[in-house]
Short mmCIF file of C-alpha atoms (C1' of nucleotides) in Angstrom, two decimals:
data_model
loop_
_atom_site.label_atom_id
_atom_site.label_comp_id
_atom_site.label_asym_id
_atom_site.label_seq_id
_atom_site.Cartn_x
_atom_site.Cartn_y
_atom_site.Cartn_z
CA MET A 1 1.20 -25.35 -4.05
CA THR A 2 -0.64 -22.25 -5.22
CA GLU A 3 1.28 -19.45 -6.76
CA PHE A 4 1.57 -16.55 -4.38
CA SER A 5 1.29 -13.19 -6.01
CA LEU A 6 4.51 -11.98 -4.44
CA PRO A 7 6.68 -10.30 -6.92
CA PRO A 8 10.31 -10.68 -5.75
CA ILE A 9 11.28 -7.76 -3.71
CA GLN A 10 13.86 -5.80 -5.51
CA THR A 11 16.19 -3.59 -3.58
CA THR A 12 17.49 -2.38 -6.95
CA ALA A 13 15.48 -1.78 -10.09
CA ARG A 14 16.51 1.79 -10.69
CA ASP A 15 16.25 1.98 -14.49
CA ASP A 16 12.92 0.23 -14.46
CA ALA A 17 11.68 2.64 -11.84
CA VAL A 18 13.01 5.49 -13.93
CA LEU A 19 11.05 4.16 -16.96
CA LYS A 20 7.85 3.81 -15.07
CA ALA A 21 8.15 7.29 -13.60
CA LEU A 22 8.97 8.59 -17.06
CA ALA A 23 5.97 6.71 -18.58
CA GLY A 24 3.78 8.27 -15.90
CA PHE A 25 5.19 11.71 -16.62
CA VAL A 26 4.59 11.34 -20.38
CA MET A 27 0.90 10.37 -19.72
CA GLN A 28 0.42 13.08 -17.25
CA GLU A 29 1.72 15.69 -19.52
CA ALA A 30 -0.03 14.08 -22.46
CA LEU A 31 2.99 14.02 -24.61
CA GLY A 32 2.76 12.51 -28.04
CA PRO A 33 5.13 11.44 -30.76
CA GLY A 34 7.58 14.06 -31.87
CA GLN A 35 7.65 15.93 -28.62
CA ARG A 36 10.70 16.46 -26.59
CA LEU A 37 11.03 15.18 -23.10
CA PRO A 38 13.10 16.64 -20.32
CA THR A 39 16.81 16.80 -20.45
CA GLU A 40 18.82 13.92 -18.97
CA ARG A 41 20.27 16.24 -16.45
CA ILE A 42 16.84 17.46 -15.29
CA LEU A 43 15.50 13.92 -15.11
CA ALA A 44 18.40 12.86 -13.04
CA GLU A 45 17.93 15.74 -10.69
CA ARG A 46 14.23 15.34 -10.42
CA LEU A 47 14.20 11.62 -10.02
CA LYS A 48 17.13 11.79 -7.63
CA VAL A 49 19.21 9.36 -9.58
CA SER A 50 22.47 9.53 -11.42
CA ARG A 51 22.41 10.89 -14.92
CA ASN A 52 24.01 7.55 -15.91
CA THR A 53 21.03 5.64 -14.58
CA VAL A 54 18.78 7.90 -16.65
CA ARG A 55 20.88 7.21 -19.72
CA GLU A 56 20.60 3.45 -19.25
CA ALA A 57 16.92 3.70 -18.97
CA LEU A 58 16.69 5.86 -22.03
CA THR A 59 18.86 3.51 -23.86
CA ARG A 60 16.41 0.75 -23.26
CA TRP A 61 13.57 2.85 -24.72
CA GLU A 62 15.67 3.92 -27.50
CA GLY A 63 16.38 0.15 -28.29
CA LEU A 64 12.61 -0.43 -28.29
CA GLY A 65 12.04 2.42 -30.86
CA LEU A 66 10.08 4.35 -28.28
CA VAL A 67 12.40 7.31 -28.33
CA GLU A 68 15.04 9.00 -30.35
CA ARG A 69 17.99 10.80 -29.03
CA ARG A 70 19.59 13.73 -30.96
CA GLN A 71 22.86 14.90 -29.64
CA GLY A 72 22.84 18.65 -29.00
CA SER A 73 19.14 18.66 -29.43
CA GLY A 74 17.33 16.48 -26.97
CA THR A 75 15.40 13.28 -26.59
CA TYR A 76 12.16 12.96 -28.58
CA LEU A 77 9.27 10.63 -28.37
CA LYS A 78 8.83 8.37 -31.40
CA ALA A 79 5.60 6.54 -30.28
CA ALA A 80 2.84 6.77 -27.79
CA VAL A 81 3.86 5.36 -24.48
CA SER A 82 1.66 4.04 -21.77
CA PRO A 83 2.63 2.49 -18.44
CA ASP A 84 1.26 -0.88 -19.37
CA MET A 85 3.16 -1.63 -22.50
CA LEU A 86 4.23 -5.07 -23.44
CA HIS A 87 7.57 -5.45 -25.18
CA MET A 88 8.44 -8.30 -27.39
CA PRO A 89 11.79 -7.88 -29.02
CA LEU A 90 12.47 -10.21 -31.91
CA THR A 91 15.94 -10.81 -33.28
CA LEU A 92 16.11 -12.77 -36.46
CA ALA A 93 19.48 -14.38 -37.18
CA GLY A 94 20.97 -14.06 -40.57
CA GLY A 95 18.35 -12.06 -42.53
CA ASN A 96 20.72 -10.90 -45.18
CA ASP A 97 20.83 -14.00 -47.50
CA PHE A 98 18.31 -15.30 -49.94
CA THR A 99 17.00 -17.83 -47.48
CA GLY A 100 16.42 -15.25 -44.89
CA LEU A 101 14.55 -12.98 -47.25
CA MET A 102 12.44 -15.95 -48.27
CA ARG A 103 11.54 -16.63 -44.70
CA THR A 104 10.54 -13.08 -44.00
CA LEU A 105 8.41 -13.18 -47.09
CA GLU A 106 6.58 -16.13 -45.79
CA ILE A 107 5.80 -14.27 -42.68
CA ARG A 108 4.64 -11.40 -44.73
CA ARG A 109 2.46 -13.69 -46.76
CA ALA A 110 0.77 -14.86 -43.60
CA LEU A 111 0.08 -11.35 -42.26
CA GLU A 112 -0.81 -9.84 -45.56
CA ALA A 113 -3.46 -12.46 -46.19
CA GLU A 114 -4.92 -12.02 -42.70
CA ALA A 115 -4.80 -8.28 -42.79
CA ALA A 116 -6.58 -8.23 -46.13
CA ALA A 117 -9.28 -10.62 -44.74
CA LEU A 118 -9.78 -8.49 -41.62
CA CYS A 119 -9.85 -5.39 -43.75
CA ALA A 120 -12.63 -6.92 -45.89
CA ILE A 121 -14.64 -7.43 -42.73
CA ARG A 122 -14.03 -4.17 -40.81
CA ALA A 123 -13.19 -1.44 -43.29
CA GLY A 124 -15.72 1.29 -43.37
CA LYS A 125 -16.52 3.53 -46.33
CA ALA A 126 -13.81 6.02 -45.36
CA GLU A 127 -11.11 3.28 -45.18
CA ILE A 128 -12.11 1.73 -48.44
CA ALA A 129 -12.00 5.15 -50.10
CA GLU A 130 -8.47 5.66 -48.76
CA ILE A 131 -7.35 2.38 -50.00
CA GLU A 132 -8.81 3.12 -53.41
CA ARG A 133 -6.93 6.44 -53.46
CA LYS A 134 -3.69 4.89 -52.68
CA LEU A 135 -4.34 2.20 -55.28
CA GLY A 136 -4.94 4.96 -57.84
CA ILE A 137 -1.74 6.78 -56.96
CA MET A 138 0.14 3.50 -57.31
CA GLU A 139 -1.33 2.62 -60.56
CA GLU A 140 -0.57 6.02 -62.03
CA ALA A 141 2.98 5.84 -60.83
CA PHE A 142 3.30 2.37 -62.23
CA HIS A 143 2.17 3.47 -65.74
CA CYS A 144 4.02 6.64 -65.63
CA ARG A 145 7.48 5.46 -64.47
CA ALA A 146 7.38 2.02 -66.03
CA GLY A 147 7.12 -0.10 -62.88
CA MET A 148 8.98 1.97 -60.42
CA SER A 149 6.31 2.28 -57.82
CA ALA A 150 7.85 0.78 -54.73
CA GLU A 151 7.03 3.61 -52.48
CA GLU A 152 3.44 3.92 -53.61
CA ASP A 153 3.10 0.16 -53.51
CA TRP A 154 4.19 0.26 -49.86
CA GLU A 155 1.67 2.95 -48.99
CA PHE A 156 -1.10 0.90 -50.54
CA HIS A 157 -0.29 -2.00 -48.35
CA GLN A 158 0.06 0.28 -45.32
CA ALA A 159 -3.47 1.54 -45.89
CA ILE A 160 -4.71 -2.00 -45.78
CA TYR A 161 -2.85 -2.75 -42.52
CA ARG A 162 -4.33 0.40 -40.96
CA ALA A 163 -7.81 -0.54 -41.99
CA SER A 164 -7.44 -4.03 -40.60
CA GLY A 165 -8.10 -2.46 -37.15
CA ASN A 166 -5.14 -4.07 -35.66
CA PRO A 167 -1.94 -2.02 -35.38
CA LEU A 168 0.23 -5.01 -34.82
CA PHE A 169 0.05 -5.85 -38.60
CA GLU A 170 1.55 -2.61 -39.60
CA GLN A 171 4.17 -2.74 -36.74
CA ILE A 172 5.44 -6.14 -37.62
CA ILE A 173 5.52 -5.74 -41.34
CA ALA A 174 7.10 -2.23 -41.00
CA ALA A 175 9.91 -3.73 -39.04
CA MET A 176 10.50 -6.31 -41.72
CA HIS A 177 10.25 -3.77 -44.41
CA GLU A 178 13.56 -2.28 -43.62
CA LEU A 179 15.00 -5.64 -44.31
CA PHE A 180 13.56 -5.79 -47.72
CA HIS A 181 14.95 -2.36 -48.50
CA ARG A 182 18.39 -3.61 -47.65
CA PHE A 183 17.93 -6.44 -50.07
CA TRP A 184 16.22 -4.76 -52.97
CA GLU A 185 19.11 -2.46 -53.49
CA HIS A 186 20.67 -5.38 -55.34
CA PRO A 187 18.36 -5.43 -58.37
CA LEU A 188 18.80 -9.09 -58.43
CA GLY A 189 19.05 -9.20 -62.26
CA VAL A 190 15.38 -9.11 -62.61
CA ARG A 191 14.58 -5.93 -64.36
CA ASP A 192 10.73 -5.95 -64.10
CA PHE A 193 10.69 -6.94 -60.46
CA GLY A 194 7.25 -6.66 -59.07
CA HIS A 195 5.59 -6.41 -62.45
CA ALA A 196 3.80 -9.61 -62.02
CA SER A 197 2.29 -8.54 -58.71
CA PHE A 198 0.77 -5.48 -60.10
CA PRO A 199 -2.72 -6.67 -61.20
CA TYR A 200 -3.33 -8.33 -57.90
CA HIS A 201 -3.37 -4.97 -56.06
CA ARG A 202 -6.59 -4.12 -57.73
CA THR A 203 -8.26 -7.44 -57.20
CA ILE A 204 -7.38 -7.34 -53.51
CA TYR A 205 -9.02 -3.91 -53.36
CA GLU A 206 -12.06 -5.19 -55.05
CA ARG A 207 -12.45 -8.13 -52.73
CA ILE A 208 -12.02 -5.76 -49.75
CA ALA A 209 -14.58 -3.36 -51.11
CA ALA A 210 -16.97 -6.20 -51.62
CA HIS A 211 -16.41 -7.22 -47.96
CA ASP A 212 -15.38 -10.66 -49.05
CA PRO A 213 -12.62 -11.79 -46.50
CA ASN A 214 -11.92 -15.09 -48.04
CA GLY A 215 -11.57 -13.65 -51.48
CA ALA A 216 -9.26 -10.92 -50.14
CA ARG A 217 -7.14 -13.54 -48.40
CA ALA A 218 -6.91 -15.54 -51.63
CA GLU A 219 -5.85 -12.58 -53.75
CA ALA A 220 -3.31 -11.53 -51.27
CA LEU A 221 -1.77 -15.02 -51.25
CA LYS A 222 -1.57 -14.86 -55.03
CA LEU A 223 0.17 -11.41 -54.86
CA ILE A 224 2.89 -12.68 -52.48
CA ALA A 225 3.24 -15.78 -54.66
CA THR A 226 4.16 -13.73 -57.64
CA VAL A 227 6.83 -11.84 -55.53
CA GLU A 228 8.28 -15.13 -54.41
CA ASP A 229 8.45 -16.33 -57.97
CA ASP A 230 10.28 -13.20 -59.00
CA LEU A 231 12.67 -13.67 -56.21
CA LYS A 232 13.30 -17.23 -57.07
CA ARG A 233 13.91 -16.32 -60.74
CA GLY A 234 16.27 -13.54 -59.55
CA ALA A 235 18.12 -15.93 -57.33
CA ALA A 236 18.48 -18.42 -60.19
CA ASN A 237 19.95 -15.75 -62.41
CA LEU A 238 22.38 -14.46 -59.90
CA LYS A 239 25.35 -16.05 -58.13
CA LEU A 240 23.96 -16.32 -54.63
CA SER A 241 27.39 -16.30 -53.14
CA ASP A 242 27.90 -12.82 -54.35
CA LEU A 243 25.19 -11.56 -52.01
CA LYS A 244 27.52 -12.45 -49.22
CA MET B 1 15.10 13.90 -58.05
CA THR B 2 16.76 10.58 -57.69
CA GLU B 3 17.64 9.35 -54.24
CA PHE B 4 21.29 9.59 -53.58
CA SER B 5 22.70 6.71 -51.60
CA LEU B 6 24.25 8.90 -49.04
CA PRO B 7 23.82 7.59 -45.55
CA PRO B 8 24.57 10.25 -42.98
CA ILE B 9 28.17 9.98 -41.95
CA GLN B 10 28.58 9.15 -38.38
CA THR B 11 31.75 10.23 -36.59
CA THR B 12 30.50 8.53 -33.48
CA ALA B 13 28.91 5.10 -33.15
CA ARG B 14 30.69 3.85 -30.18
CA ASP B 15 28.07 1.48 -28.69
CA ASP B 16 27.35 0.04 -32.11
CA ALA B 17 30.99 -0.51 -32.76
CA VAL B 18 31.18 -2.23 -29.35
CA LEU B 19 28.33 -4.55 -30.20
CA LYS B 20 29.78 -5.37 -33.52
CA ALA B 21 33.14 -6.26 -31.96
CA LEU B 22 31.43 -8.24 -29.33
CA ALA B 23 29.40 -10.11 -31.86
CA GLY B 24 32.53 -10.89 -33.78
CA PHE B 25 34.19 -12.09 -30.47
CA VAL B 26 31.27 -14.41 -29.69
CA MET B 27 31.44 -15.88 -33.13
CA GLN B 28 35.19 -16.27 -32.97
CA GLU B 29 35.10 -17.98 -29.74
CA ALA B 30 32.02 -20.00 -30.74
CA LEU B 31 30.15 -19.02 -27.58
CA GLY B 32 26.60 -20.40 -27.27
CA PRO B 33 23.67 -19.69 -24.94
CA GLY B 34 24.45 -19.98 -21.40
CA GLN B 35 28.03 -19.10 -21.54
CA ARG B 36 29.53 -16.26 -19.83
CA LEU B 37 31.18 -13.43 -21.77
CA PRO B 38 33.98 -11.21 -20.54
CA THR B 39 33.69 -8.89 -17.72
CA GLU B 40 32.56 -5.33 -18.42
CA ARG B 41 35.83 -4.05 -17.02
CA ILE B 42 37.79 -6.34 -19.31
CA LEU B 43 35.75 -5.48 -22.31
CA ALA B 44 36.27 -1.79 -21.60
CA GLU B 45 39.99 -2.21 -21.35
CA ARG B 46 40.26 -4.46 -24.46
CA LEU B 47 38.07 -2.27 -26.67
CA LYS B 48 39.65 0.97 -25.36
CA VAL B 49 36.35 2.46 -24.39
CA SER B 50 34.84 3.53 -21.11
CA ARG B 51 33.15 0.96 -19.05
CA ASN B 52 30.10 3.17 -19.34
CA THR B 53 30.03 2.79 -23.09
CA VAL B 54 30.22 -1.04 -22.65
CA ARG B 55 27.33 -0.87 -20.34
CA GLU B 56 25.15 0.99 -22.70
CA ALA B 57 25.97 -1.50 -25.43
CA LEU B 58 25.13 -4.34 -23.17
CA THR B 59 21.99 -2.67 -22.00
CA ARG B 60 20.84 -2.72 -25.65
CA TRP B 61 21.53 -6.45 -25.97
CA GLU B 62 19.80 -7.07 -22.64
CA GLY B 63 16.81 -5.25 -23.94
CA LEU B 64 16.81 -7.43 -26.95
CA GLY B 65 16.92 -10.51 -24.81
CA LEU B 66 20.20 -11.54 -26.24
CA VAL B 67 22.04 -11.40 -22.89
CA GLU B 68 21.40 -11.69 -19.22
CA ARG B 69 23.30 -9.80 -16.48
CA ARG B 70 23.62 -11.15 -13.05
CA GLN B 71 25.03 -8.92 -10.55
CA GLY B 72 28.09 -10.39 -8.83
CA SER B 73 28.23 -13.21 -11.30
CA GLY B 74 28.62 -12.05 -14.84
CA THR B 75 26.92 -11.49 -18.14
CA TYR B 76 25.59 -14.54 -19.88
CA LEU B 77 24.42 -15.19 -23.40
CA LYS B 78 20.83 -16.04 -23.76
CA ALA B 79 20.60 -16.68 -27.41
CA ALA B 80 22.91 -17.30 -30.33
CA VAL B 81 24.22 -14.08 -31.84
CA SER B 82 25.60 -13.43 -35.27
CA PRO B 83 26.88 -10.20 -36.83
CA ASP B 84 24.07 -9.96 -39.24
CA MET B 85 21.00 -10.08 -36.97
CA LEU B 86 17.85 -8.18 -37.68
CA HIS B 87 16.24 -6.66 -34.66
CA MET B 88 12.56 -6.00 -34.65
CA PRO B 89 11.25 -4.79 -31.29
CA LEU B 90 7.56 -4.67 -31.00
CA THR B 91 5.84 -2.82 -28.27
CA LEU B 92 2.22 -3.57 -27.77
CA ALA B 93 0.41 -0.74 -26.04
CA GLY B 94 -2.07 -1.87 -23.46
CA GLY B 95 -1.68 -5.57 -23.99
CA ASN B 96 -3.28 -6.39 -20.73
CA ASP B 97 -6.74 -5.76 -21.72
CA PHE B 98 -9.11 -7.73 -23.80
CA THR B 99 -8.48 -5.72 -26.98
CA GLY B 100 -4.71 -6.34 -26.81
CA LEU B 101 -5.22 -10.07 -26.38
CA MET B 102 -7.57 -10.19 -29.26
CA ARG B 103 -5.10 -8.40 -31.47
CA THR B 104 -2.27 -10.86 -30.63
CA LEU B 105 -4.68 -13.55 -31.40
CA GLU B 106 -5.26 -12.14 -34.88
CA ILE B 107 -1.56 -12.23 -35.48
CA ARG B 108 -1.38 -15.78 -34.17
CA ARG B 109 -4.23 -16.71 -36.48
CA ALA B 110 -2.31 -15.46 -39.50
CA LEU B 111 0.85 -17.23 -38.55
CA GLU B 112 -0.85 -20.38 -37.45
CA ALA B 113 -2.67 -20.78 -40.70
CA GLU B 114 0.38 -20.11 -42.81
CA ALA B 115 2.65 -22.38 -40.70
CA ALA B 116 0.15 -25.19 -41.09
CA ALA B 117 -0.04 -24.66 -44.86
CA LEU B 118 3.77 -24.63 -45.25
CA CYS B 119 4.03 -27.60 -43.00
CA ALA B 120 1.61 -29.53 -45.29
CA ILE B 121 3.89 -28.76 -48.12
CA ARG B 122 7.21 -29.45 -46.55
CA ALA B 123 6.93 -31.80 -43.67
CA GLY B 124 8.63 -35.13 -44.29
CA LYS B 125 7.76 -38.44 -42.77
CA ALA B 126 9.92 -37.79 -39.68
CA GLU B 127 8.20 -34.41 -39.00
CA ILE B 128 4.74 -35.76 -39.46
CA ALA B 129 5.48 -38.60 -37.08
CA GLU B 130 6.70 -36.17 -34.48
CA ILE B 131 3.56 -34.09 -34.86
CA GLU B 132 1.42 -37.19 -34.57
CA ARG B 133 3.30 -38.09 -31.45
CA LYS B 134 2.64 -34.71 -29.89
CA LEU B 135 -0.98 -34.94 -30.90
CA GLY B 136 -1.29 -38.17 -29.04
CA ILE B 137 0.35 -36.90 -26.00
CA MET B 138 -1.91 -33.93 -25.98
CA GLU B 139 -5.16 -35.99 -26.57
CA GLU B 140 -4.15 -38.27 -23.82
CA ALA B 141 -3.55 -35.41 -21.34
CA PHE B 142 -6.85 -33.85 -22.42
CA HIS B 143 -8.86 -36.85 -21.61
CA CYS B 144 -6.91 -37.70 -18.55
CA ARG B 145 -6.97 -34.29 -16.87
CA ALA B 146 -10.32 -33.16 -18.26
CA GLY B 147 -9.14 -30.42 -20.55
CA MET B 148 -5.95 -29.13 -18.83
CA SER B 149 -3.59 -29.60 -21.57
CA ALA B 150 -2.14 -26.20 -22.08
CA GLU B 151 1.44 -27.36 -22.10
CA GLU B 152 0.92 -30.31 -24.34
CA ASP B 153 -1.21 -28.13 -26.65
CA TRP B 154 1.59 -25.71 -26.98
CA GLU B 155 4.14 -28.45 -27.82
CA PHE B 156 1.82 -29.66 -30.50
CA HIS B 157 1.69 -26.33 -32.11
CA GLN B 158 5.41 -25.84 -31.75
CA ALA B 159 6.05 -29.03 -33.59
CA ILE B 160 4.07 -27.66 -36.53
CA TYR B 161 5.99 -24.43 -36.46
CA ARG B 162 9.33 -26.37 -36.58
CA ALA B 163 8.14 -28.58 -39.38
CA SER B 164 7.21 -25.50 -41.33
CA GLY B 165 10.79 -25.03 -42.30
CA ASN B 166 10.78 -21.45 -41.20
CA PRO B 167 12.14 -20.72 -37.65
CA LEU B 168 10.60 -17.25 -37.68
CA PHE B 169 7.13 -18.70 -37.02
CA GLU B 170 8.23 -20.27 -33.79
CA GLN B 171 10.23 -17.22 -32.71
CA ILE B 172 7.34 -14.81 -33.26
CA ILE B 173 4.69 -16.92 -31.77
CA ALA B 174 6.91 -17.84 -28.81
CA ALA B 175 7.35 -14.21 -28.08
CA MET B 176 3.61 -13.73 -28.02
CA HIS B 177 3.08 -16.86 -26.01
CA GLU B 178 4.33 -15.16 -22.91
CA LEU B 179 1.60 -12.60 -23.37
CA PHE B 180 -1.02 -15.27 -23.34
CA HIS B 181 0.30 -16.84 -20.19
CA ARG B 182 0.02 -13.55 -18.42
CA PHE B 183 -3.62 -13.26 -19.45
CA TRP B 184 -4.79 -16.83 -18.95
CA GLU B 185 -3.97 -16.67 -15.28
CA HIS B 186 -7.30 -14.92 -15.11
CA PRO B 187 -9.56 -17.81 -15.85
CA LEU B 188 -12.04 -15.47 -17.44
CA GLY B 189 -14.92 -17.21 -16.02
CA VAL B 190 -14.97 -19.82 -18.78
CA ARG B 191 -14.26 -23.11 -17.14
CA ASP B 192 -13.80 -25.23 -20.23
CA PHE B 193 -11.61 -22.80 -22.00
CA GLY B 194 -10.02 -24.41 -24.98
CA HIS B 195 -12.39 -27.29 -25.08
CA ALA B 196 -13.94 -26.19 -28.28
CA SER B 197 -10.65 -26.05 -30.16
CA PHE B 198 -9.73 -29.54 -29.15
CA PRO B 199 -11.05 -31.56 -32.13
CA TYR B 200 -9.37 -29.22 -34.73
CA HIS B 201 -6.02 -30.28 -33.56
CA ARG B 202 -6.57 -33.67 -35.11
CA THR B 203 -8.07 -32.36 -38.30
CA ILE B 204 -5.11 -29.98 -38.75
CA TYR B 205 -2.87 -32.97 -38.30
CA GLU B 206 -4.86 -34.95 -40.87
CA ARG B 207 -4.67 -32.24 -43.49
CA ILE B 208 -0.92 -31.89 -42.90
CA ALA B 209 -0.34 -35.64 -43.21
CA ALA B 210 -2.35 -35.57 -46.44
CA HIS B 211 -0.08 -32.79 -47.72
CA ASP B 212 -3.07 -30.58 -48.29
CA PRO B 213 -1.86 -26.96 -47.60
CA ASN B 214 -5.20 -25.29 -48.13
CA GLY B 215 -7.08 -27.75 -46.02
CA ALA B 216 -4.53 -27.27 -43.22
CA ARG B 217 -4.89 -23.58 -43.45
CA ALA B 218 -8.63 -23.75 -43.21
CA GLU B 219 -8.55 -26.01 -40.26
CA ALA B 220 -6.07 -23.83 -38.44
CA LEU B 221 -8.36 -20.85 -39.07
CA LYS B 222 -11.21 -22.76 -37.55
CA LEU B 223 -9.19 -23.64 -34.49
CA ILE B 224 -8.25 -19.96 -33.81
CA ALA B 225 -11.91 -18.96 -34.43
CA THR B 226 -13.03 -21.20 -31.60
CA VAL B 227 -10.47 -19.65 -29.30
CA GLU B 228 -11.63 -16.28 -30.21
CA ASP B 229 -15.14 -17.23 -29.46
CA ASP B 230 -14.21 -18.60 -26.02
CA LEU B 231 -12.45 -15.34 -25.37
CA LYS B 232 -15.47 -13.29 -26.39
CA ARG B 233 -17.79 -15.43 -24.27
CA GLY B 234 -15.39 -14.95 -21.35
CA ALA B 235 -15.25 -11.28 -21.78
CA ALA B 236 -18.92 -11.11 -21.87
CA ASN B 237 -19.30 -13.02 -18.64
CA LEU B 238 -16.67 -10.94 -16.90
CA LYS B 239 -16.71 -7.34 -15.99
CA LEU B 240 -13.93 -6.11 -18.29
CA SER B 241 -13.14 -3.12 -16.11
CA ASP B 242 -11.94 -5.52 -13.45
CA LEU B 243 -9.12 -6.59 -15.53
CA LYS B 244 -7.62 -3.13 -15.15
"C1'" DG C 1 18.11 38.91 -46.10
"C1'" DT C 2 22.71 36.27 -46.39
"C1'" DG C 3 26.31 34.15 -44.48
"C1'" DG C 4 29.35 33.47 -40.81
"C1'" DT C 5 30.44 33.59 -35.54
"C1'" DT C 6 29.57 32.91 -30.87
"C1'" DC C 7 27.53 30.70 -27.21
"C1'" DA C 8 24.53 28.01 -24.30
"C1'" DA C 9 22.11 23.73 -24.12
"C1'" DT C 10 22.16 18.69 -24.75
"C1'" DG C 11 23.49 14.17 -25.70
"C1'" DG C 12 27.95 11.15 -25.78
"C1'" DT C 13 32.03 9.51 -23.51
"C1'" DC C 14 35.11 9.15 -19.94
"C1'" DC C 15 37.03 8.42 -15.25
"C1'" DA C 16 37.35 7.05 -10.56
"C1'" DA C 17 35.16 5.61 -6.71
"C1'" DC C 18 31.88 3.10 -4.06
"C1'" DC C 19 27.60 -0.15 -3.39
"C1'" DA C 20 25.39 -4.72 -3.64
"C1'" DA C 21 25.05 -9.39 -4.99
"C1'" DT C 22 27.57 -13.46 -5.97
"C1'" DT C 23 31.29 -16.45 -6.00
"C1'" DT C 24 35.45 -18.27 -4.33
"C1'" DC C 25 38.78 -18.93 -1.04
"C1'" DT C 26 40.27 -19.70 3.75
"C1'" DG C 27 40.62 -21.47 8.00
"C1'" DC C 28 38.60 -23.46 11.95
"C1'" DA C 29 35.95 -27.07 14.25
"C1'" DC C 30 35.20 -31.89 14.12
"C1'" DG D 1 39.91 -35.06 5.23
"C1'" DT D 2 35.08 -32.95 5.78
"C1'" DG D 3 31.99 -29.42 6.33
"C1'" DC D 4 30.67 -25.09 7.14
"C1'" DA D 5 31.03 -20.17 8.51
"C1'" DG D 6 33.20 -16.04 7.55
"C1'" DA D 7 36.46 -13.27 4.90
"C1'" DA D 8 37.98 -11.72 0.45
"C1'" DA D 9 37.76 -11.21 -4.40
"C1'" DT D 10 34.95 -10.76 -8.38
"C1'" DT D 11 31.25 -8.56 -10.93
"C1'" DG D 12 27.41 -5.96 -12.26
"C1'" DG D 13 24.92 -1.45 -10.44
"C1'" DT D 14 25.18 3.44 -9.22
"C1'" DT D 15 27.12 7.87 -8.32
"C1'" DG D 16 29.19 12.34 -9.24
"C1'" DG D 17 31.90 15.06 -11.87
"C1'" DA D 18 34.34 16.37 -15.80
"C1'" DC D 19 35.03 17.03 -20.77
"C1'" DC D 20 33.84 16.40 -25.86
"C1'" DA D 21 30.76 16.91 -30.13
"C1'" DT D 22 26.72 18.35 -32.06
"C1'" DT D 23 22.87 21.24 -32.45
"C1'" DG D 24 20.24 25.38 -32.70
"C1'" DA D 25 19.41 29.95 -31.50
"C1'" DA D 26 21.12 34.63 -31.02
"C1'" DC D 27 23.94 37.91 -32.87
"C1'" DC D 28 26.60 40.48 -36.04
"C1'" DA D 29 28.88 42.22 -40.22
"C1'" DC D 30 27.95 42.75 -45.03
#
DNA sequence: GTGGTTCAATGGTCCAACCAATTTCTGCAC
DNA sequence: GTGCAGAAATTGGTTGGACCATTGAACCAC
């Protein structure tokens, strides 16, 4: 029994149709992130559907992070859209406790190592220079403010993800990054959190600059390992039950 | 200028409140996947909000794959929900073409390698036995049906993800797996697709059984490399523009 | 300019009704 | 009683219209 390419006819697929039309419109008008798209009322009128239907469709896009709605102002694009996008929503149960954080960190280790390796292969002179610049900023902030360089640290890593040539790395890790923020507001009792990971930033950069993928991968693994150790130390110091 | 911890006050967060209440209800009633949750009309009445608001909230959950709505029947849970879930919707622009598939494959390589390494560290006797069992099934199917062992192959890998002790691996890769299916329906001109990766399944298993994380990681990397090679060969054979 | 006020535009919520798909009930034929 | 077709109730999907809350721009007094 071969599979017929017969998509089930759908008498009703209003919101989907709305999104398709809207995606087409966005492409046609060459709208990019930050730009405002038509009013809900106008969309409803133009597409000959109820404003409610338009809203459900936009709610979908909002949930996917494609769009941002500001009451009184309008609906704005947050990312580039194309008609052939693939959505893969992930929901992680219980990411608030220590175990959950540890698990996300394992994912990050996997991606960080691979991104560094790919970066070592693909990064051109411009990308390497950009990474070095971010590294310099981070190191300066680190020495200047005695270890408080979370923001600069993050930008350094982002530069690597970008230079990996695969935007998925940045997307996935950025999504998890919010989770870290939620957790790192509890200082965890470890004052010099992240101190141990500091030197590895430079070694990663050096391996990337030398176009040594395996070396970059190894250094990235070491970096995450130090973070995990810090985390474990912190967890040991602190009553875990207090974290709720 | 220090950062004040002043999240913007929100006088209105109706749909969010609805979802929180609903998540609480699901937990309280211990509802699991497949079970039906209350009617939209009932929810609207109980929560003292408009049915429209309930619908927007449910649309969010539907978009996240947490829930499935069947007209005339009801709304059913598709996954376990808890009040502290982390949502991380990923949209992959242009995932239908060769580049998009290659990118997801790079993510998979990262996760596959790390999962194998963790598995080598953590898997107990039972888990290793299970993996060996799946390996046997796969090898038999491979020899019997001349390479058509996609399903068994997938189950083998899933067993590894499960034994890694981190459910995130399985979740993320499972989400991407659907992408692959959509693509592999185009046979790509490569008849013996996946043949080259076959021997590495056993070597991965052996490194895991030997509790050798670095060895397992290396073998997993080799396996994905063969798949990438197959893919590149296929792409070279085929007019890429035909894939649309 | 500065600081308020007004006002139109826009997303957010609500309501009441109807449509469409599904399920359940009912009643008839056997 | 059984089985099945049709009616009725249930439920998500859609519509249109109304009003509220927020925003931002225009306007005005000072």
